[in-house]
Structures are given as structure tokens and as C-alpha cells.
mmCIF file of C-alpha atoms in Angstrom:
data_model
loop_
_atom_site.group_PDB
_atom_site.id
_atom_site.type_symbol
_atom_site.label_atom_id
_atom_site.label_comp_id
_atom_site.label_asym_id
_atom_site.label_seq_id
_atom_site.Cartn_x
_atom_site.Cartn_y
_atom_site.Cartn_z
ATOM 1 C CA MET A 13 -0.129 0.130 0.022
ATOM 2 C CA ARG A 14 1.408 3.475 -0.839
ATOM 3 C CA ILE A 15 0.741 6.714 1.166
ATOM 4 C CA THR A 16 1.544 10.096 0.456
ATOM 5 C CA TRP A 17 3.608 12.507 2.394
ATOM 6 C CA MET A 18 0.877 14.658 2.878
ATOM 7 C CA ASN A 19 -1.898 12.279 3.882
ATOM 8 C CA GLY A 20 -3.363 13.323 7.031
ATOM 9 C CA VAL A 21 -4.104 9.634 8.156
ATOM 10 C CA VAL A 22 -1.283 7.378 7.275
ATOM 11 C CA ALA A 23 -2.236 3.864 6.414
ATOM 12 C CA LEU A 24 -0.236 1.152 8.162
ATOM 13 C CA LEU A 25 1.464 -1.254 6.022
ATOM 14 C CA GLY A 26 1.489 -3.579 8.727
ATOM 15 C CA VAL A 27 3.821 -5.956 10.433
ATOM 16 C CA LEU A 28 6.157 -7.608 7.994
ATOM 17 C CA SER A 29 5.745 -11.098 7.908
ATOM 18 C CA ALA A 30 8.565 -11.421 5.339
ATOM 19 C CA TRP A 31 10.742 -10.233 8.001
ATOM 20 C CA THR A 32 10.379 -13.632 9.704
ATOM 21 C CA ALA A 33 9.951 -15.732 6.526
ATOM 22 C CA SER A 34 12.294 -18.466 5.758
ATOM 23 C CA VAL A 35 13.705 -18.045 2.634
ATOM 24 C CA SER A 36 16.998 -18.898 0.639
ATOM 25 C CA TYR A 37 19.564 -15.761 0.296
ATOM 26 C CA ALA A 38 21.823 -14.783 -2.236
ATOM 27 C CA HIS A 39 24.123 -12.845 0.207
ATOM 28 C CA PRO A 40 25.882 -14.995 2.766
ATOM 29 C CA ALA A 41 27.406 -11.543 4.623
ATOM 30 C CA ASP A 42 23.441 -11.530 5.548
ATOM 31 C CA PRO A 43 22.766 -14.673 7.215
ATOM 32 C CA HIS A 44 19.410 -13.450 8.519
ATOM 33 C CA GLY A 45 18.165 -12.429 4.963
ATOM 34 C CA LEU A 46 17.073 -8.802 6.057
ATOM 35 C CA ALA A 47 18.291 -7.499 2.828
ATOM 36 C CA ASP A 48 16.186 -9.549 0.627
ATOM 37 C CA ARG A 49 12.999 -9.370 2.604
ATOM 38 C CA LEU A 50 13.156 -5.332 2.929
ATOM 39 C CA TYR A 51 13.882 -4.902 -0.634
ATOM 40 C CA ALA A 52 11.073 -7.088 -1.570
ATOM 41 C CA ALA A 53 8.868 -5.714 0.754
ATOM 42 C CA VAL A 54 9.807 -2.023 -0.465
ATOM 43 C CA ALA A 55 9.849 -2.956 -4.067
ATOM 44 C CA ALA A 56 6.229 -4.396 -3.950
ATOM 45 C CA ASP A 57 4.956 -0.853 -3.000
ATOM 46 C CA ALA A 58 7.361 1.898 -3.847
ATOM 47 C CA PRO A 59 7.283 3.649 -7.562
ATOM 48 C CA GLU A 60 8.988 2.327 -10.239
ATOM 49 C CA ARG A 61 10.516 5.392 -10.900
ATOM 50 C CA GLY A 62 11.097 8.703 -8.825
ATOM 51 C CA PRO A 63 11.575 9.414 -5.299
ATOM 52 C CA PHE A 64 9.912 7.741 -2.166
ATOM 53 C CA GLY A 65 10.157 7.559 1.625
ATOM 54 C CA LEU A 66 10.139 5.063 4.201
ATOM 55 C CA LEU A 67 8.909 5.162 7.848
ATOM 56 C CA VAL A 68 10.066 1.985 9.787
ATOM 57 C CA ARG A 69 9.372 1.162 13.335
ATOM 58 C CA PHE A 70 10.887 -1.711 15.287
ATOM 59 C CA GLU A 71 11.718 -2.713 18.970
ATOM 60 C CA ALA A 72 15.022 -3.696 20.368
ATOM 61 C CA LYS A 73 15.649 -6.244 22.983
ATOM 62 C CA PRO A 74 15.746 -3.918 26.084
ATOM 63 C CA GLU A 75 19.597 -5.147 26.622
ATOM 64 C CA HIS A 76 20.513 -4.217 23.514
ATOM 65 C CA ALA A 77 18.884 -0.661 22.977
ATOM 66 C CA ASP A 78 22.111 1.271 23.675
ATOM 67 C CA ALA A 79 24.154 -0.854 21.342
ATOM 68 C CA LEU A 80 21.802 -0.855 18.520
ATOM 69 C CA ALA A 81 21.480 3.094 18.838
ATOM 70 C CA THR A 82 25.191 3.094 18.236
ATOM 71 C CA LEU A 83 24.843 1.036 15.209
ATOM 72 C CA TYR A 84 22.064 3.050 13.471
ATOM 73 C CA ALA A 85 23.453 6.331 14.512
ATOM 74 C CA ARG A 86 26.860 5.147 12.345
ATOM 75 C CA GLN A 87 24.395 3.576 9.413
ATOM 76 C CA ALA A 88 22.680 7.125 9.235
ATOM 77 C CA GLU A 89 25.927 8.666 8.468
ATOM 78 C CA ARG A 90 27.268 6.550 6.166
ATOM 79 C CA ALA A 91 23.871 6.286 4.228
ATOM 80 C CA ARG A 92 23.883 10.394 3.780
ATOM 81 C CA THR A 93 26.827 9.955 1.874
ATOM 82 C CA GLU A 94 25.131 7.947 -0.832
ATOM 83 C CA PRO A 95 24.436 9.898 -3.752
ATOM 84 C CA GLY A 96 20.707 8.309 -4.116
ATOM 85 C CA ASN A 97 20.110 9.324 -0.408
ATOM 86 C CA LEU A 98 18.025 12.338 0.198
ATOM 87 C CA ALA A 99 17.353 12.001 4.207
ATOM 88 C CA TYR A 100 18.228 9.079 6.766
ATOM 89 C CA GLU A 101 16.996 9.935 10.369
ATOM 90 C CA VAL A 102 17.074 7.793 13.385
ATOM 91 C CA TRP A 103 14.652 8.320 16.319
ATOM 92 C CA ARG A 104 14.321 6.681 19.478
ATOM 93 C CA ASP A 105 10.787 6.952 21.442
ATOM 94 C CA ALA A 106 11.485 9.294 24.766
ATOM 95 C CA SER A 107 9.264 7.123 26.910
ATOM 96 C CA GLN A 108 10.048 3.842 25.555
ATOM 97 C CA PRO A 109 13.827 4.064 24.675
ATOM 98 C CA ALA A 110 13.660 0.477 23.154
ATOM 99 C CA THR A 111 11.348 1.660 20.342
ATOM 100 C CA PHE A 112 13.202 2.813 17.228
ATOM 101 C CA ARG A 113 11.731 5.105 14.326
ATOM 102 C CA LEU A 114 13.586 5.464 11.024
ATOM 103 C CA TYR A 115 12.941 8.006 8.149
ATOM 104 C CA GLN A 116 14.471 7.454 5.027
ATOM 105 C CA HIS A 117 14.007 9.271 1.689
ATOM 106 C CA TRP A 118 15.673 7.912 -1.570
ATOM 107 C CA ARG A 119 16.048 9.420 -4.965
ATOM 108 C CA ASP A 120 14.666 5.922 -6.453
ATOM 109 C CA LEU A 121 14.343 2.388 -6.132
ATOM 110 C CA GLU A 122 17.591 1.945 -7.737
ATOM 111 C CA ALA A 123 19.436 3.980 -5.074
ATOM 112 C CA PHE A 124 17.575 2.223 -2.239
ATOM 113 C CA ARG A 125 18.597 -1.193 -3.779
ATOM 114 C CA ALA A 126 22.316 0.038 -3.827
ATOM 115 C CA HIS A 127 22.057 0.985 -0.042
ATOM 116 C CA GLU A 128 20.330 -2.212 0.820
ATOM 117 C CA TYR A 129 22.961 -4.590 -0.642
ATOM 118 C CA ALA A 130 25.858 -2.178 0.329
ATOM 119 C CA ASP A 131 28.502 -3.935 2.284
ATOM 120 C CA TYR A 132 28.076 -1.567 5.551
ATOM 121 C CA THR A 133 24.315 -2.414 5.468
ATOM 122 C CA LEU A 134 24.931 -5.960 5.198
ATOM 123 C CA GLU A 135 27.227 -5.855 8.154
ATOM 124 C CA LEU A 136 24.341 -4.029 10.339
ATOM 125 C CA PHE A 137 21.866 -6.594 9.546
ATOM 126 C CA ARG A 138 24.122 -9.349 10.318
ATOM 127 C CA ILE A 139 25.250 -7.847 13.806
ATOM 128 C CA GLY A 140 21.971 -5.986 14.265
ATOM 129 C CA ALA A 141 19.097 -8.627 13.508
ATOM 130 C CA PRO A 142 19.659 -10.713 17.004
ATOM 131 C CA MET A 143 19.257 -7.400 18.765
ATOM 132 C CA ILE A 144 15.859 -6.818 17.263
ATOM 133 C CA ALA A 145 12.472 -8.180 19.003
ATOM 134 C CA THR A 146 10.441 -10.348 16.687
ATOM 135 C CA GLU A 147 7.293 -8.297 17.573
ATOM 136 C CA GLY A 148 6.589 -4.765 16.619
ATOM 137 C CA ARG A 149 8.055 -4.231 13.448
ATOM 138 C CA GLU A 150 6.437 -1.981 11.034
ATOM 139 C CA LEU A 151 7.289 -0.540 7.564
ATOM 140 C CA ARG A 152 5.434 2.161 5.436
ATOM 141 C CA VAL A 153 6.216 3.139 2.079
ATOM 142 C CA LEU A 154 5.189 6.920 1.276
ATOM 143 C CA THR A 155 4.977 8.423 -2.146
ATOM 144 C CA PRO A 156 5.022 12.150 -3.102
ATOM 145 C CA ALA A 157 1.702 14.090 -2.776
ATOM 146 C CA ALA A 158 2.507 15.844 -5.836
ATOM 147 C CA ALA A 159 4.201 14.723 -8.925
ATOM 148 C CA ALA A 160 8.019 14.930 -8.542
ATOM 149 C CA PRO A 161 10.123 16.818 -11.348
ATOM 150 C CA VAL A 162 11.743 15.022 -13.909
ATOM 151 C CA ASN A 163 15.491 14.548 -14.136
ATOM 152 C CA VAL A 164 16.715 17.443 -16.229
ATOM 153 C CA THR A 165 20.622 16.826 -15.634
ATOM 154 C CA GLY A 166 20.908 15.763 -19.337
ATOM 155 C CA THR A 167 23.849 13.436 -21.018
ATOM 156 C CA TYR A 168 27.150 14.179 -20.187
ATOM 157 C CA ALA A 169 30.326 13.144 -21.587
ATOM 158 C CA VAL A 170 33.441 11.974 -19.805
ATOM 159 C CA ASP A 171 36.928 12.399 -21.509
ATOM 160 C CA PHE A 172 38.871 9.635 -20.677
ATOM 161 C CA ASP A 173 42.300 11.600 -20.905
ATOM 162 C CA GLN A 174 40.701 14.106 -18.235
ATOM 163 C CA ALA A 175 39.629 11.553 -15.799
ATOM 164 C CA GLU A 176 41.456 10.874 -12.811
ATOM 165 C CA HIS A 177 43.379 7.513 -13.136
ATOM 166 C CA VAL A 178 44.615 5.913 -9.825
ATOM 167 C CA ALA A 179 47.591 3.659 -10.143
ATOM 168 C CA ASN A 180 46.999 0.259 -8.921
ATOM 169 C CA PRO A 181 49.346 -0.577 -5.730
ATOM 170 C CA ARG A 182 49.332 -4.319 -6.739
ATOM 171 C CA PHE A 183 49.923 -4.036 -10.318
ATOM 172 C CA PRO A 184 52.647 -1.830 -11.448
ATOM 173 C CA GLY A 185 51.902 0.316 -14.596
ATOM 174 C CA ILE A 186 48.222 -0.346 -14.451
ATOM 175 C CA ALA A 187 45.979 2.847 -13.517
ATOM 176 C CA THR A 188 42.151 3.073 -13.365
ATOM 177 C CA ALA A 189 39.459 6.032 -13.401
ATOM 178 C CA ALA A 190 35.986 5.618 -12.447
ATOM 179 C CA LEU A 191 33.515 6.817 -15.210
ATOM 180 C CA TYR A 192 30.476 5.970 -13.433
ATOM 181 C CA GLY A 193 29.339 3.998 -10.465
ATOM 182 C CA ASP A 194 31.176 3.095 -7.492
ATOM 183 C CA ALA A 195 33.331 -0.050 -7.504
ATOM 184 C CA PRO A 196 32.541 -1.434 -3.786
ATOM 185 C CA GLN A 197 28.883 -0.922 -4.367
ATOM 186 C CA PRO A 198 26.386 -2.612 -6.125
ATOM 187 C CA GLY A 199 25.214 -1.479 -9.128
ATOM 188 C CA LEU A 200 26.683 -0.217 -12.849
ATOM 189 C CA VAL A 201 30.104 0.374 -12.881
ATOM 190 C CA ALA A 202 32.025 1.834 -15.862
ATOM 191 C CA THR A 203 36.015 2.082 -15.402
ATOM 192 C CA HIS A 204 38.366 3.000 -18.083
ATOM 193 C CA VAL A 205 42.154 1.324 -17.343
ATOM 194 C CA HIS A 206 45.463 2.231 -18.890
ATOM 195 C CA LEU A 207 48.402 -0.503 -18.908
ATOM 196 C CA ALA A 208 51.970 0.874 -19.859
ATOM 197 C CA ASP A 209 54.200 -0.864 -21.827
ATOM 198 C CA GLY A 210 55.153 -3.968 -20.072
ATOM 199 C CA ALA A 211 52.664 -4.019 -17.828
ATOM 200 C CA LYS A 212 50.951 -7.066 -16.756
ATOM 201 C CA THR A 213 48.390 -8.737 -14.527
ATOM 202 C CA PRO A 214 48.477 -12.356 -12.846
ATOM 203 C CA VAL A 215 45.974 -14.798 -13.916
ATOM 204 C CA HIS A 216 42.585 -13.995 -12.235
ATOM 205 C CA THR A 217 38.700 -14.355 -12.094
ATOM 206 C CA HIS A 218 35.736 -12.538 -11.533
ATOM 207 C CA PRO A 219 32.128 -13.520 -10.402
ATOM 208 C CA TYR A 220 30.311 -11.607 -12.837
ATOM 209 C CA ASP A 221 30.613 -10.785 -16.375
ATOM 210 C CA VAL A 222 32.815 -8.002 -17.958
ATOM 211 C CA THR A 223 32.890 -6.436 -21.151
ATOM 212 C CA THR A 224 35.469 -4.658 -22.794
ATOM 213 C CA VAL A 225 36.102 -2.265 -25.384
ATOM 214 C CA VAL A 226 39.620 -1.449 -26.225
ATOM 215 C CA THR A 227 39.837 2.576 -26.936
ATOM 216 C CA LYS A 228 43.589 2.765 -27.350
ATOM 217 C CA GLY A 229 46.492 0.638 -28.494
ATOM 218 C CA THR A 230 46.068 -3.062 -28.886
ATOM 219 C CA ALA A 231 45.579 -5.261 -26.079
ATOM 220 C CA TYR A 232 47.061 -8.650 -25.503
ATOM 221 C CA ILE A 233 44.586 -10.946 -23.282
ATOM 222 C CA GLY A 234 44.820 -14.522 -22.514
ATOM 223 C CA THR A 235 42.622 -17.357 -21.091
ATOM 224 C CA GLY A 236 43.833 -20.109 -18.771
ATOM 225 C CA PRO A 237 44.664 -20.976 -15.221
ATOM 226 C CA THR A 238 48.414 -20.147 -15.878
ATOM 227 C CA PHE A 239 50.115 -17.029 -17.451
ATOM 228 C CA ASP A 240 51.091 -18.382 -20.792
ATOM 229 C CA GLU A 241 52.409 -15.795 -23.777
ATOM 230 C CA SER A 242 51.957 -18.323 -26.342
ATOM 231 C CA LYS A 243 47.787 -17.881 -25.357
ATOM 232 C CA LEU A 244 47.563 -13.929 -25.522
ATOM 233 C CA LYS A 245 45.546 -12.896 -28.203
ATOM 234 C CA ALA A 246 45.713 -9.355 -29.861
ATOM 235 C CA TYR A 247 42.715 -7.358 -29.558
ATOM 236 C CA PRO A 248 43.231 -4.016 -31.589
ATOM 237 C CA ALA A 249 41.651 -0.613 -30.649
ATOM 238 C CA GLY A 250 37.995 -0.621 -31.194
ATOM 239 C CA SER A 251 37.484 -4.246 -30.344
ATOM 240 C CA PHE A 252 34.809 -5.542 -27.900
ATOM 241 C CA PHE A 253 34.742 -8.902 -26.197
ATOM 242 C CA VAL A 254 32.915 -10.084 -23.085
ATOM 243 C CA THR A 255 34.995 -12.207 -20.242
ATOM 244 C CA PRO A 256 32.124 -14.199 -18.551
ATOM 245 C CA ALA A 257 32.039 -14.978 -14.879
ATOM 246 C CA GLY A 258 34.634 -17.641 -13.782
ATOM 247 C CA ALA A 259 36.678 -17.135 -16.863
ATOM 248 C CA PRO A 260 40.565 -17.176 -15.565
ATOM 249 C CA HIS A 261 42.244 -14.547 -17.841
ATOM 250 C CA PHE A 262 45.656 -12.102 -17.791
ATOM 251 C CA MET A 263 46.430 -9.067 -19.570
ATOM 252 C CA PHE A 264 49.945 -8.024 -20.987
ATOM 253 C CA ALA A 265 51.087 -4.980 -22.431
ATOM 254 C CA LYS A 266 53.882 -6.636 -24.563
ATOM 255 C CA ASN A 267 53.955 -3.960 -27.547
ATOM 256 C CA GLY A 268 53.450 -0.843 -26.203
ATOM 257 C CA GLY A 269 50.523 0.513 -23.647
ATOM 258 C CA TYR A 270 46.905 0.152 -24.269
ATOM 259 C CA GLU A 271 43.637 1.640 -22.672
ATOM 260 C CA ILE A 272 40.267 -0.216 -22.148
ATOM 261 C CA LEU A 273 36.739 0.639 -21.027
ATOM 262 C CA ASP A 274 35.151 -2.002 -18.799
ATOM 263 C CA HIS A 275 31.772 -2.292 -17.512
ATOM 264 C CA TYR A 276 30.604 -4.723 -14.636
ATOM 265 C CA GLU A 277 27.985 -4.861 -12.168
ATOM 266 C CA GLY A 278 29.462 -4.094 -8.684
ATOM 267 C CA PRO A 279 30.556 -4.486 -6.239
ATOM 268 C CA LEU A 280 34.326 -5.071 -7.529
ATOM 269 C CA MET A 281 35.627 -8.726 -6.986
ATOM 270 C CA ILE A 282 38.915 -10.201 -7.939
ATOM 271 C CA GLU A 283 40.148 -13.842 -7.204
ATOM 272 C CA MET A 284 43.731 -14.520 -7.876
ATOM 273 C CA VAL A 285 44.474 -17.936 -9.670
ATOM 274 C CA ASP A 286 47.087 -19.821 -7.492
ATOM 275 C CA ASP A 287 49.226 -22.466 -9.098
ATOM 276 C CA GLY A 288 46.433 -22.640 -11.623
ATOM 277 C CA ASP A 289 43.659 -23.351 -9.418
ATOM 278 C CA ALA A 290 40.988 -21.250 -7.803
ATOM 279 C CA PRO A 291 37.507 -22.303 -6.315
ATOM 280 C CA SER A 292 35.815 -19.508 -8.792
ATOM 281 C CA ILE A 293 37.093 -21.066 -11.974
ATOM 282 C CA VAL A 294 34.207 -21.947 -14.145
ATOM 283 C CA PRO A 295 35.501 -24.682 -16.783
ATOM 284 C CA GLY A 296 35.139 -23.898 -20.274
ATOM 285 C CA ALA A 297 34.693 -20.187 -19.431
ATOM 286 C CA ALA A 298 36.511 -17.904 -21.884
ATOM 287 C CA ILE A 299 36.726 -14.343 -23.482
ATOM 288 C CA THR A 300 34.072 -14.118 -26.139
ATOM 289 C CA PRO A 301 34.916 -11.391 -28.843
ATOM 290 C CA ILE A 302 31.858 -9.799 -30.378
ATOM 291 C CA ASN A 303 31.617 -7.578 -33.594
ATOM 292 C CA PRO A 304 28.749 -5.277 -32.243
ATOM 293 C CA MET A 305 28.307 -3.789 -36.156
ATOM 294 C CA ALA A 306 28.067 -7.440 -37.504
ATOM 295 C CA ALA A 307 25.685 -8.584 -34.940
ATOM 296 C CA ASP A 308 21.952 -9.507 -35.719
ATOM 297 C CA HIS A 309 20.147 -6.135 -35.612
ATOM 298 C CA GLY A 310 16.556 -6.087 -35.609
ATOM 299 C CA ALA A 311 14.177 -3.137 -36.731
ATOM 300 C CA HIS A 312 12.461 -1.280 -34.008
ATOM 301 C CA PRO A 313 8.668 -1.957 -34.519
ATOM 302 C CA THR A 314 7.866 1.894 -33.829
ATOM 303 C CA PHE A 315 10.873 4.076 -34.851
ATOM 304 C CA VAL A 316 11.772 4.228 -38.758
ATOM 305 C CA GLY A 317 15.216 3.683 -39.367
ATOM 306 C CA ALA A 318 16.342 2.469 -35.939
ATOM 307 C CA SER A 319 17.675 -1.011 -35.318
ATOM 308 C CA GLY A 320 19.128 -2.965 -32.216
ATOM 309 C CA ALA A 321 21.194 -6.189 -31.233
ATOM 310 C CA VAL A 322 21.581 -7.474 -27.768
ATOM 311 C CA LEU A 323 24.787 -8.426 -26.768
ATOM 312 C CA LEU A 324 24.852 -9.751 -23.456
ATOM 313 C CA GLY A 325 21.876 -10.306 -20.939
ATOM 314 C CA GLN A 326 18.341 -9.153 -20.940
ATOM 315 C CA ARG A 327 16.966 -5.277 -20.539
ATOM 316 C CA ASP A 328 13.960 -7.030 -18.306
ATOM 317 C CA SER A 329 16.528 -8.510 -16.016
ATOM 318 C CA GLN A 330 18.168 -7.320 -12.884
ATOM 319 C CA ASP A 331 21.617 -8.158 -14.434
ATOM 320 C CA LEU A 332 24.454 -6.236 -16.580
ATOM 321 C CA TYR A 333 23.124 -6.121 -19.927
ATOM 322 C CA ALA A 334 24.787 -4.616 -23.286
ATOM 323 C CA THR A 335 22.825 -3.553 -26.593
ATOM 324 C CA HIS A 336 23.851 -2.139 -30.107
ATOM 325 C CA ALA A 337 21.908 0.241 -31.785
ATOM 326 C CA LYS A 338 21.886 1.760 -35.437
ATOM 327 C CA LEU A 339 20.231 4.767 -36.898
ATOM 328 C CA GLU A 340 19.970 5.635 -40.364
ATOM 329 C CA HIS A 341 20.225 9.193 -41.775
ATOM 330 C CA GLY A 342 17.186 11.099 -40.592
ATOM 331 C CA ALA A 343 16.046 8.693 -37.875
ATOM 332 C CA VAL A 344 14.554 10.305 -34.786
ATOM 333 C CA ILE A 345 14.006 8.775 -31.418
ATOM 334 C CA PRO A 346 11.523 10.912 -29.415
ATOM 335 C CA PRO A 347 11.793 12.292 -25.983
ATOM 336 C CA HIS A 348 11.588 9.347 -23.715
ATOM 337 C CA THR A 349 13.199 8.476 -19.961
ATOM 338 C CA HIS A 350 14.636 5.289 -18.746
ATOM 339 C CA ARG A 351 14.252 4.058 -14.936
ATOM 340 C CA ASN A 352 18.017 3.123 -15.005
ATOM 341 C CA THR A 353 21.112 5.225 -16.086
ATOM 342 C CA LEU A 354 22.831 4.080 -19.284
ATOM 343 C CA THR A 355 26.252 4.530 -20.447
ATOM 344 C CA THR A 356 27.003 4.898 -24.020
ATOM 345 C CA TRP A 357 30.051 4.469 -26.309
ATOM 346 C CA VAL A 358 29.700 5.827 -29.853
ATOM 347 C CA THR A 359 30.979 3.162 -32.249
ATOM 348 C CA SER A 360 30.482 5.030 -35.692
ATOM 349 C CA GLY A 361 29.429 8.343 -37.062
ATOM 350 C CA THR A 362 28.150 11.176 -34.574
ATOM 351 C CA ALA A 363 25.230 10.723 -32.275
ATOM 352 C CA TYR A 364 23.104 13.760 -31.742
ATOM 353 C CA VAL A 365 21.198 13.674 -28.260
ATOM 354 C CA GLY A 366 19.099 16.427 -26.583
ATOM 355 C CA THR A 367 17.687 16.902 -23.034
ATOM 356 C CA GLY A 368 14.104 17.959 -22.814
ATOM 357 C CA THR A 369 10.384 16.806 -23.217
ATOM 358 C CA ALA A 370 10.151 18.126 -26.614
ATOM 359 C CA ILE A 371 12.230 18.041 -29.876
ATOM 360 C CA ASP A 372 14.480 20.977 -29.929
ATOM 361 C CA GLU A 373 17.243 20.911 -32.462
ATOM 362 C CA SER A 374 18.976 23.572 -30.404
ATOM 363 C CA LYS A 375 19.466 21.624 -27.728
ATOM 364 C CA LEU A 376 21.305 18.635 -29.585
ATOM 365 C CA ILE A 377 24.854 17.680 -28.501
ATOM 366 C CA ALA A 378 27.025 15.779 -30.783
ATOM 367 C CA TYR A 379 28.850 13.161 -29.581
ATOM 368 C CA SER A 380 31.417 11.748 -32.124
ATOM 369 C CA ALA A 381 32.756 8.288 -32.840
ATOM 370 C CA GLY A 382 34.809 7.150 -29.570
ATOM 371 C CA THR A 383 32.849 9.329 -27.541
ATOM 372 C CA PHE A 384 31.651 8.001 -23.952
ATOM 373 C CA PHE A 385 28.575 9.616 -22.326
ATOM 374 C CA VAL A 386 26.143 9.103 -19.409
ATOM 375 C CA THR A 387 22.219 9.281 -19.487
ATOM 376 C CA PRO A 388 21.150 9.641 -16.036
ATOM 377 C CA ALA A 389 18.064 7.507 -14.830
ATOM 378 C CA GLY A 390 14.696 9.472 -15.247
ATOM 379 C CA SER A 391 16.331 12.252 -17.866
ATOM 380 C CA PRO A 392 14.105 12.813 -20.689
ATOM 381 C CA HIS A 393 16.045 12.802 -23.626
ATOM 382 C CA PHE A 394 15.578 12.602 -27.484
ATOM 383 C CA ILE A 395 17.940 11.371 -30.215
ATOM 384 C CA VAL A 396 18.536 12.346 -33.792
ATOM 385 C CA ALA A 397 20.683 11.128 -36.710
ATOM 386 C CA LYS A 398 21.245 14.525 -38.232
ATOM 387 C CA ASP A 399 24.334 14.470 -40.198
ATOM 388 C CA GLY A 400 24.427 10.853 -41.160
ATOM 389 C CA PRO A 401 23.760 7.321 -39.905
ATOM 390 C CA PHE A 402 25.492 6.452 -36.386
ATOM 391 C CA SER A 403 25.639 3.422 -34.107
ATOM 392 C CA VAL A 404 26.256 3.239 -30.250
ATOM 393 C CA LEU A 405 26.967 0.673 -27.772
ATOM 394 C CA ASP A 406 24.823 1.061 -24.720
ATOM 395 C CA HIS A 407 25.248 -0.643 -21.088
ATOM 396 C CA GLY A 408 22.929 -0.814 -17.981
ATOM 397 C CA VAL A 409 21.825 -3.088 -14.997
ATOM 398 C CA GLY A 410 18.161 -3.644 -15.660
ATOM 399 C CA PRO A 411 15.329 -3.549 -15.505
ATOM 400 C CA SER A 412 15.129 -1.047 -18.306
ATOM 401 C CA ASP A 413 12.324 0.687 -19.809
ATOM 402 C CA PHE A 414 11.286 3.296 -22.522
ATOM 403 C CA VAL A 415 8.967 5.655 -21.011
ATOM 404 C CA PRO A 416 7.604 8.247 -23.428
ATOM 405 C CA ALA A 417 8.275 12.068 -22.182
ATOM 406 C CA ASP A 418 5.979 14.555 -23.422
ATOM 407 C CA ASP A 419 5.125 17.821 -22.970
#
């Protein structure tokens, strides 16, 4: 049940039976499963897009009330630093100090999800759950009484050369710049990595898929449980490939430095392969090169001159996906929004993208081939193939959607 922030009589969602349900959890760091349960309960009533609030009430076991207050005070400080948090307050009942009330205000459901699965939140649940009484738990989801303003931030480009690259202390000659997202947190992450001539990485795996675009130079990357130069494959600038979860791989800048653009779904996790063995290795998993331009593009059913191909994942899932779109000269995608943030790499031509709820050519920004730009969640935008055809490689963490943004 949704309730408005200005509703005089606030309806109670009730005691969450899900808090005490017996389910399987995907997060070992949260053995009590509060992250899964709370997110499912909130997602059932929160708006799919835009801001919402939460009112939470629970009772601490009397002997743990002060300790729980300390934990939640620290939690509030951390939550307020998250870009998607608009407010996080913790209150105790003056006459019943074991009674806690939380007020939270989130930019959107994606921001709340990132918070629920952040390491420090999972740690709070792990430590704090046994301190909370099983009775008296309540949750209220609040929605705005008036329509929230649309996100008019608009698309913005990120120049790889201007991005701050931080040297990796473990791997000499390798430096990484964060382009979008926060590597230690859940959600879409885009990074730009520079390998100086001679730099290399040991064999390692990731528990998630990683997509890579070679932006400069020639990348030499091998697949296998041991570092073997004979297994290195050359990927020239413009190459796109996917390193699947559990694939043991290694990198070597053997013929000069090179640069790559990586996308993955955080949090960042790297497992080193020791003497050809690691628990995370998936037998047979290997790097898969993909030519986006040659992929099977299907014509868009509504927008003439537009076609697309799915290269990785699915847009309606909650995982990382990658798509490639082609627009013929003169094609127009009218103003629309997405619930999730998208990152875009222009693979050919010049893409013209404008911000607003009506097509206005004076607002178009030209993004030439090789440009990387970001479209924030909820930002109304339109796309025009103004000076000829172009193509783009998009990444996001679903679910995604296409919502018309008319005046």
C-alpha cells in the first residue's frame, strides 16, 4: 500500500511477515536475510521511478537498545553520503527507549537497492538482527503528494584523458579511472584502465561478466589457469569482448601501452588464481569477442530507421546488459526516459542527443565516434541521426524501460 507524504491519516502497511519468513538468500554476508526481505517488501509498493520515503518502526531487545542505537547512528552517517539518499533519520521513543523509528528518503528504487546491498548495510543486518525483537516491526512506504520533477540533468560526456586515473598498488603500470558508479557498491560500474608498456596482471577471475572495449592501442589478453604468453590474443583498438564470470584470464601490454573501457555490475571482486587453481573458475569459460556492427540487428517496431541487437544479458533482468543500436540518416527517437542509468560508447558516426520533453534541435549535443557519455536515470532525452547514420553501444543494469516523455 502506498501513502502520500501529505496524507493526514497514514495507512499502516502492517507487521512484515516477510521479516520472519524462511527463504534462501543470495548474500552470505546477511545470514538473517533482511536485505532480501526488506527490498522485496519495499519494491512491492515503491514507485518504479522517482523518489519515495520509508517509515520503519521496530523494537530492540531491552538489553541491546543502546548498542543498536550506536549501530544505527553510524548507519545514518554512512547512508547520508550515498548519492541516492535524500534523508536518513534515526529516532528513539522518549518514553520507550527500546522503540526505534527510522525515516528514509530515496531518489529512486535503484538507489535504495544499492543501499540495501552495500557492504556496511549487510554488516549492520548481520550484527543488529539478533538485537531486534520479533514483534512490533512495521514498514510504511510513502510516495509524493505531488508529481516529482523530472531529472533534467541531461546526458554528459566523460573524457578519458581528463579522468583521474589512480595507480593500482598491486599491479605496477596499471591505473584505473572511475567513469560511472562506485566499484565497492552494487550497481552499474564503468571504468577506464590504462596499462603502460610492459604492464601485466596475474591470472584472475571475476564472479560476474565483464565487457571490454579497447579504446587505444592493442590489448593482449589470454585465457587459462596459468600465465602463458603463447595464449595471448591481440585485440586492436575498437575491439569489443566479454569475459564471462569464472573465466581465468590475464593481461599483458607486450607491444606498447593500451587502454580499455570496462563495464560490470558491482561490487568489484577479483580472485587470484594460485598455481592454476581457484574455487571460482568455471570450466570452459573463455573470453568471447563480439563485433557489434555485425551482430543481428532487428528493426525497431515503431521508430523508422532504428535497429538494435542485444550483445549481453537482457534489459528486463536485474543484471548487466549490453546492446548495440544503429540509426539511419534522418532517424529520430522521440523524448523518453529510462528507469536506469545508461552509459553509451559511440561506435560509428556522430550521435546527436538532446535533453528535454520536446524535440528542440538547438539542444542537440554532438557525440562523435569514440565518445563516452552517460544518460542519468529519469532524464528525458531525444536522439536524432542529423548528419548521417551512427551507431552506439549501450550498457545498463536492468530492469530498463522506455517511457515517453511528452510535454
